[in-house]
């Protein structure tokens, strides 16, 4: 019962990542003021992140970012759970508990980043 | 082709314990000679202590499964000439405990099969014992599971499966395939019960469609297909 | 450890997970899907931490001590200056693209699409589940991933030249 629903969640979040991830990449790709250099600035980490911030001020973009964050966290933690179980040959409860904790931390920390970037916080 | 090949055979004696080792034998090759013939030649003329399990010598009993040059195959179903190698490494199957040399203990496979109710389930036992009419199946209903009845329970797929290797609690390709064979049978009434049985962490969800089972199956049974179909059934409730 | 008593160790599991041996294309897709999944998950964690550090660092939660935030920002920038991270990003692009398309292939397979029907086994015929459409999707995922990798590397080279 539970496993089937988890697996359905895995598929749905996977497709969600495809949708929100496409928005994430494409928005940056086309709304960035310097279209010529977008790949340079995303590939070069030393570009000023504050220059990207105006794009993040859009509330819809922030919402899609949050969706991406949520989907990726669930998808990644569920995937890592399976990989770890298969790596050590058994399911260990505390490992799964740690993964849930890591997932909660990622969502909270990422949400904070999105909110700050969206000028809603601080 | 070469007049002789070198067999590198895995040897393990339970009395000695510890790790097994490889011993090499020079075997003259005749036309049409199989791996099993080569091993029997070794046993007869070179080293009588070698233990192998075989019976039919025609790929129908499923006793002689082993790993030849790193891939699972029936020894009686593989000709030496088709390998095109001078050195032939023969090892017992993975994922089973080794009893001696090339003989593995396959009890775990049959235990998992039994746990998955691999028989026809009928609700009406009185009717089952004294049937009042014929239970006719159409051709299409037969085709739905016929492929999976060809299995000879050799365990090669179970040995090839990467998930069983890493997560021994996984039911394995052969038991799940066997389960689907009964699930897809129009006479079977197991339905929901069967789905609940495989809808577990150790059940169908651990299959990642690596296809190794279907790759090595000597009878073309395609356990990977059966598991995907079983998964479709449990995804649709 | 003797081979007689079958037990699984992490090292053995890693070997089985990473080496496809002679088991064919589907096994390679399993290996790649696994590697790409784990690597992209690690990248995702790093990405969340990195973007968070850019705007403030962890102490912003309680005390808005901006000197600490400034330090976190500078440290992160310094760490990421390494061109190795840029190449790594291109590799992540490859892995993400592969994982996406191959994941769609797997979802389709799990729902029983594109697999073919059970049929009487024929000698010397490949298994039905290794269907042409499934394989085509696999090769599509590989080629798109290679395209993504080349595109990213090309941009990277242009950045380096300027
Ligand atoms: S499915 Fe094929 S490989 Fe597996 S036990 Fe049956 S005959 Fe052997
Ligand atoms: S001896 Fe019977 S299958 Fe090989």
PDB file of C-alpha atoms in Angstrom, chain C:
ATOM      1  CA  UNK C   1      34.646 -13.675   3.401  1.00  0.00           C
ATOM      2  CA  UNK C   2      33.935 -17.032   1.873  1.00  0.00           C
ATOM      3  CA  UNK C   3      31.821 -17.314  -1.158  1.00  0.00           C
ATOM      4  CA  UNK C   4      29.952 -20.253   0.263  1.00  0.00           C
ATOM      5  CA  UNK C   5      27.882 -18.215   2.687  1.00  0.00           C
ATOM      6  CA  UNK C   6      26.182 -15.637   0.573  1.00  0.00           C
ATOM      7  CA  UNK C   7      26.302 -12.224   2.159  1.00  0.00           C
ATOM      8  CA  UNK C   8      26.283  -8.814   0.628  1.00  0.00           C
ATOM      9  CA  UNK C   9      28.852  -6.214   1.576  1.00  0.00           C
ATOM     10  CA  UNK C  10      28.909  -2.590   0.553  1.00  0.00           C
ATOM     11  CA  UNK C  11      31.981  -3.088  -1.599  1.00  0.00           C
ATOM     12  CA  UNK C  12      30.424  -6.040  -3.400  1.00  0.00           C
ATOM     13  CA  UNK C  13      27.215  -4.060  -3.883  1.00  0.00           C
ATOM     14  CA  UNK C  14      29.139  -1.142  -5.335  1.00  0.00           C
ATOM     15  CA  UNK C  15      30.843  -3.475  -7.774  1.00  0.00           C
ATOM     16  CA  UNK C  16      27.518  -4.917  -8.898  1.00  0.00           C
ATOM     17  CA  UNK C  17      25.975  -1.462  -9.186  1.00  0.00           C
ATOM     18  CA  UNK C  18      28.791   0.106 -11.175  1.00  0.00           C
ATOM     19  CA  UNK C  19      30.016  -2.671 -13.469  1.00  0.00           C
ATOM     20  CA  UNK C  20      27.563  -3.725 -16.136  1.00  0.00           C
ATOM     21  CA  UNK C  21      29.707  -6.619 -17.381  1.00  0.00           C
ATOM     22  CA  UNK C  22      28.270  -8.511 -20.316  1.00  0.00           C
ATOM     23  CA  UNK C  23      24.651  -7.945 -19.384  1.00  0.00           C
ATOM     24  CA  UNK C  24      23.802  -5.577 -22.196  1.00  0.00           C
ATOM     25  CA  UNK C  25      22.201  -2.199 -22.748  1.00  0.00           C
ATOM     26  CA  UNK C  26      19.468  -2.281 -20.104  1.00  0.00           C
ATOM     27  CA  UNK C  27      22.045  -3.021 -17.442  1.00  0.00           C
ATOM     28  CA  UNK C  28      24.069  -0.004 -18.574  1.00  0.00           C
ATOM     29  CA  UNK C  29      20.964   2.154 -18.307  1.00  0.00           C
ATOM     30  CA  UNK C  30      20.539   0.895 -14.728  1.00  0.00           C
ATOM     31  CA  UNK C  31      24.143   1.777 -13.882  1.00  0.00           C
ATOM     32  CA  UNK C  32      23.955   5.223 -15.462  1.00  0.00           C
ATOM     33  CA  UNK C  33      20.563   6.009 -13.946  1.00  0.00           C
ATOM     34  CA  UNK C  34      21.936   5.151 -10.528  1.00  0.00           C
ATOM     35  CA  UNK C  35      25.136   7.191 -10.873  1.00  0.00           C
ATOM     36  CA  UNK C  36      23.333  10.188 -12.360  1.00  0.00           C
ATOM     37  CA  UNK C  37      20.657  10.074  -9.666  1.00  0.00           C
ATOM     38  CA  UNK C  38      23.127  10.092  -6.808  1.00  0.00           C
ATOM     39  CA  UNK C  39      25.396  12.733  -8.349  1.00  0.00           C
ATOM     40  CA  UNK C  40      22.516  15.062  -9.208  1.00  0.00           C
ATOM     41  CA  UNK C  41      21.073  14.647  -5.700  1.00  0.00           C
ATOM     42  CA  UNK C  42      24.437  15.653  -4.231  1.00  0.00           C
ATOM     43  CA  UNK C  43      24.601  18.586  -6.654  1.00  0.00           C
ATOM     44  CA  UNK C  44      21.104  19.622  -5.576  1.00  0.00           C
ATOM     45  CA  UNK C  45      22.091  19.660  -1.908  1.00  0.00           C
ATOM     46  CA  UNK C  46      25.219  21.669  -2.740  1.00  0.00           C
ATOM     47  CA  UNK C  47      23.160  24.052  -4.896  1.00  0.00           C
ATOM     48  CA  UNK C  48      20.678  24.762  -2.101  1.00  0.00           C
ATOM     49  CA  UNK C  49      23.494  25.450   0.353  1.00  0.00           C
ATOM     50  CA  UNK C  50      25.464  27.529  -2.135  1.00  0.00           C
ATOM     51  CA  UNK C  51      22.575  29.792  -3.180  1.00  0.00           C
ATOM     52  CA  UNK C  52      21.636  30.150   0.473  1.00  0.00           C
ATOM     53  CA  UNK C  53      25.144  31.268   1.322  1.00  0.00           C
ATOM     54  CA  UNK C  54      25.071  33.840  -1.460  1.00  0.00           C
ATOM     55  CA  UNK C  55      22.261  35.644   0.289  1.00  0.00           C
ATOM     56  CA  UNK C  56      23.198  35.643   3.852  1.00  0.00           C
ATOM     57  CA  UNK C  57      24.596  32.513   5.351  1.00  0.00           C
ATOM     58  CA  UNK C  58      23.005  30.486   8.066  1.00  0.00           C
ATOM     59  CA  UNK C  59      23.114  33.059  10.891  1.00  0.00           C
ATOM     60  CA  UNK C  60      20.608  35.355   9.209  1.00  0.00           C
ATOM     61  CA  UNK C  61      17.984  33.153  10.861  1.00  0.00           C
ATOM     62  CA  UNK C  62      18.471  34.708  14.270  1.00  0.00           C
ATOM     63  CA  UNK C  63      20.941  37.562  14.476  1.00  0.00           C
ATOM     64  CA  UNK C  64      21.311  39.594  11.310  1.00  0.00           C
ATOM     65  CA  UNK C  65      25.043  39.751  11.740  1.00  0.00           C
ATOM     66  CA  UNK C  66      25.933  40.951   8.293  1.00  0.00           C
ATOM     67  CA  UNK C  67      29.658  40.590   8.673  1.00  0.00           C
ATOM     68  CA  UNK C  68      29.134  36.838   8.977  1.00  0.00           C
ATOM     69  CA  UNK C  69      26.862  36.834   5.934  1.00  0.00           C
ATOM     70  CA  UNK C  70      29.468  38.767   4.006  1.00  0.00           C
ATOM     71  CA  UNK C  71      32.093  36.229   5.010  1.00  0.00           C
ATOM     72  CA  UNK C  72      29.895  33.273   3.982  1.00  0.00           C
ATOM     73  CA  UNK C  73      29.322  34.942   0.619  1.00  0.00           C
ATOM     74  CA  UNK C  74      32.992  35.588   0.034  1.00  0.00           C
ATOM     75  CA  UNK C  75      34.045  32.119   1.143  1.00  0.00           C
ATOM     76  CA  UNK C  76      31.499  30.528  -1.211  1.00  0.00           C
ATOM     77  CA  UNK C  77      32.612  32.650  -4.127  1.00  0.00           C
ATOM     78  CA  UNK C  78      36.242  31.828  -3.404  1.00  0.00           C
ATOM     79  CA  UNK C  79      35.506  28.116  -3.234  1.00  0.00           C
ATOM     80  CA  UNK C  80      33.528  28.125  -6.464  1.00  0.00           C
ATOM     81  CA  UNK C  81      36.169  30.093  -8.418  1.00  0.00           C
ATOM     82  CA  UNK C  82      37.841  26.779  -9.221  1.00  0.00           C
ATOM     83  CA  UNK C  83      37.256  25.977 -12.921  1.00  0.00           C
ATOM     84  CA  UNK C  84      36.746  22.359 -11.862  1.00  0.00           C
ATOM     85  CA  UNK C  85      33.286  23.364 -10.644  1.00  0.00           C
ATOM     86  CA  UNK C  86      32.484  24.749 -14.106  1.00  0.00           C
ATOM     87  CA  UNK C  87      33.420  21.468 -15.751  1.00  0.00           C
ATOM     88  CA  UNK C  88      31.460  19.686 -13.040  1.00  0.00           C
ATOM     89  CA  UNK C  89      28.417  21.771 -13.944  1.00  0.00           C
ATOM     90  CA  UNK C  90      28.695  20.615 -17.553  1.00  0.00           C
ATOM     91  CA  UNK C  91      28.833  17.004 -16.345  1.00  0.00           C
ATOM     92  CA  UNK C  92      25.784  17.620 -14.155  1.00  0.00           C
ATOM     93  CA  UNK C  93      24.033  18.916 -17.283  1.00  0.00           C
ATOM     94  CA  UNK C  94      24.839  15.619 -18.993  1.00  0.00           C
ATOM     95  CA  UNK C  95      23.612  13.576 -16.057  1.00  0.00           C
ATOM     96  CA  UNK C  96      20.414  15.582 -15.558  1.00  0.00           C
ATOM     97  CA  UNK C  97      19.451  15.246 -19.210  1.00  0.00           C
ATOM     98  CA  UNK C  98      20.147  11.539 -19.221  1.00  0.00           C
ATOM     99  CA  UNK C  99      18.300  10.964 -15.948  1.00  0.00           C
ATOM    100  CA  UNK C 100      15.271  12.875 -17.238  1.00  0.00           C
ATOM    101  CA  UNK C 101      14.761  11.090 -20.544  1.00  0.00           C
ATOM    102  CA  UNK C 102      15.745   7.689 -19.188  1.00  0.00           C
ATOM    103  CA  UNK C 103      13.439   8.302 -16.227  1.00  0.00           C
ATOM    104  CA  UNK C 104      10.553   8.923 -18.619  1.00  0.00           C
ATOM    105  CA  UNK C 105      11.470   5.694 -20.384  1.00  0.00           C
ATOM    106  CA  UNK C 106      11.378   3.853 -17.067  1.00  0.00           C
ATOM    107  CA  UNK C 107       8.040   5.378 -16.060  1.00  0.00           C
ATOM    108  CA  UNK C 108       6.620   4.228 -19.386  1.00  0.00           C
ATOM    109  CA  UNK C 109       8.056   0.749 -18.839  1.00  0.00           C
ATOM    110  CA  UNK C 110       6.707   0.591 -15.297  1.00  0.00           C
ATOM    111  CA  UNK C 111       3.238   1.364 -16.598  1.00  0.00           C
ATOM    112  CA  UNK C 112       3.681  -1.327 -19.251  1.00  0.00           C
ATOM    113  CA  UNK C 113       3.953   0.950 -22.285  1.00  0.00           C
ATOM    114  CA  UNK C 114       6.299   0.365 -25.211  1.00  0.00           C
ATOM    115  CA  UNK C 115       7.173  -3.102 -23.971  1.00  0.00           C
ATOM    116  CA  UNK C 116       5.495  -5.499 -26.346  1.00  0.00           C
ATOM    117  CA  UNK C 117       3.142  -8.325 -25.469  1.00  0.00           C
ATOM    118  CA  UNK C 118       4.054 -11.715 -24.016  1.00  0.00           C
ATOM    119  CA  UNK C 119       4.414 -14.227 -26.825  1.00  0.00           C
ATOM    120  CA  UNK C 120       5.628 -17.759 -27.365  1.00  0.00           C
ATOM    121  CA  UNK C 121       9.436 -17.703 -27.023  1.00  0.00           C
ATOM    122  CA  UNK C 122      11.275 -18.054 -30.305  1.00  0.00           C
ATOM    123  CA  UNK C 123      14.862 -19.289 -30.380  1.00  0.00           C
ATOM    124  CA  UNK C 124      17.475 -16.579 -31.096  1.00  0.00           C
ATOM    125  CA  UNK C 125      14.916 -13.783 -30.714  1.00  0.00           C
ATOM    126  CA  UNK C 126      15.771 -11.025 -28.239  1.00  0.00           C
ATOM    127  CA  UNK C 127      13.400 -10.689 -25.258  1.00  0.00           C
ATOM    128  CA  UNK C 128      10.243  -8.673 -26.006  1.00  0.00           C
ATOM    129  CA  UNK C 129      10.937  -6.234 -23.192  1.00  0.00           C
ATOM    130  CA  UNK C 130      14.069  -5.085 -25.033  1.00  0.00           C
ATOM    131  CA  UNK C 131      11.740  -3.493 -27.564  1.00  0.00           C
ATOM    132  CA  UNK C 132      12.843  -1.136 -30.301  1.00  0.00           C
ATOM    133  CA  UNK C 133      10.889   1.781 -28.862  1.00  0.00           C
ATOM    134  CA  UNK C 134      12.413   1.343 -25.417  1.00  0.00           C
ATOM    135  CA  UNK C 135      15.888   1.154 -26.896  1.00  0.00           C
ATOM    136  CA  UNK C 136      15.213   4.188 -29.085  1.00  0.00           C
ATOM    137  CA  UNK C 137      14.254   6.166 -25.985  1.00  0.00           C
ATOM    138  CA  UNK C 138      17.451   5.031 -24.290  1.00  0.00           C
ATOM    139  CA  UNK C 139      19.582   6.189 -27.202  1.00  0.00           C
ATOM    140  CA  UNK C 140      17.610   9.436 -27.325  1.00  0.00           C
ATOM    141  CA  UNK C 141      18.493  10.065 -23.694  1.00  0.00           C
ATOM    142  CA  UNK C 142      22.165   9.381 -24.392  1.00  0.00           C
ATOM    143  CA  UNK C 143      22.320  11.636 -27.427  1.00  0.00           C
ATOM    144  CA  UNK C 144      20.474  14.523 -25.768  1.00  0.00           C
ATOM    145  CA  UNK C 145      22.775  14.190 -22.768  1.00  0.00           C
ATOM    146  CA  UNK C 146      25.846  14.299 -24.992  1.00  0.00           C
ATOM    147  CA  UNK C 147      24.367  17.335 -26.734  1.00  0.00           C
ATOM    148  CA  UNK C 148      23.876  19.075 -23.383  1.00  0.00           C
ATOM    149  CA  UNK C 149      27.426  18.232 -22.364  1.00  0.00           C
ATOM    150  CA  UNK C 150      28.897  19.570 -25.594  1.00  0.00           C
ATOM    151  CA  UNK C 151      26.776  22.724 -25.416  1.00  0.00           C
ATOM    152  CA  UNK C 152      27.868  23.440 -21.860  1.00  0.00           C
ATOM    153  CA  UNK C 153      31.529  22.735 -22.627  1.00  0.00           C
ATOM    154  CA  UNK C 154      31.317  24.986 -25.675  1.00  0.00           C
ATOM    155  CA  UNK C 155      29.957  27.857 -23.588  1.00  0.00           C
ATOM    156  CA  UNK C 156      32.605  27.185 -21.006  1.00  0.00           C
ATOM    157  CA  UNK C 157      35.364  27.370 -23.610  1.00  0.00           C
ATOM    158  CA  UNK C 158      34.003  30.689 -24.820  1.00  0.00           C
ATOM    159  CA  UNK C 159      34.030  32.014 -21.272  1.00  0.00           C
ATOM    160  CA  UNK C 160      37.591  30.930 -20.803  1.00  0.00           C
ATOM    161  CA  UNK C 161      38.709  32.552 -24.036  1.00  0.00           C
ATOM    162  CA  UNK C 162      37.235  35.940 -23.216  1.00  0.00           C
TER     163      UNK C 162
END
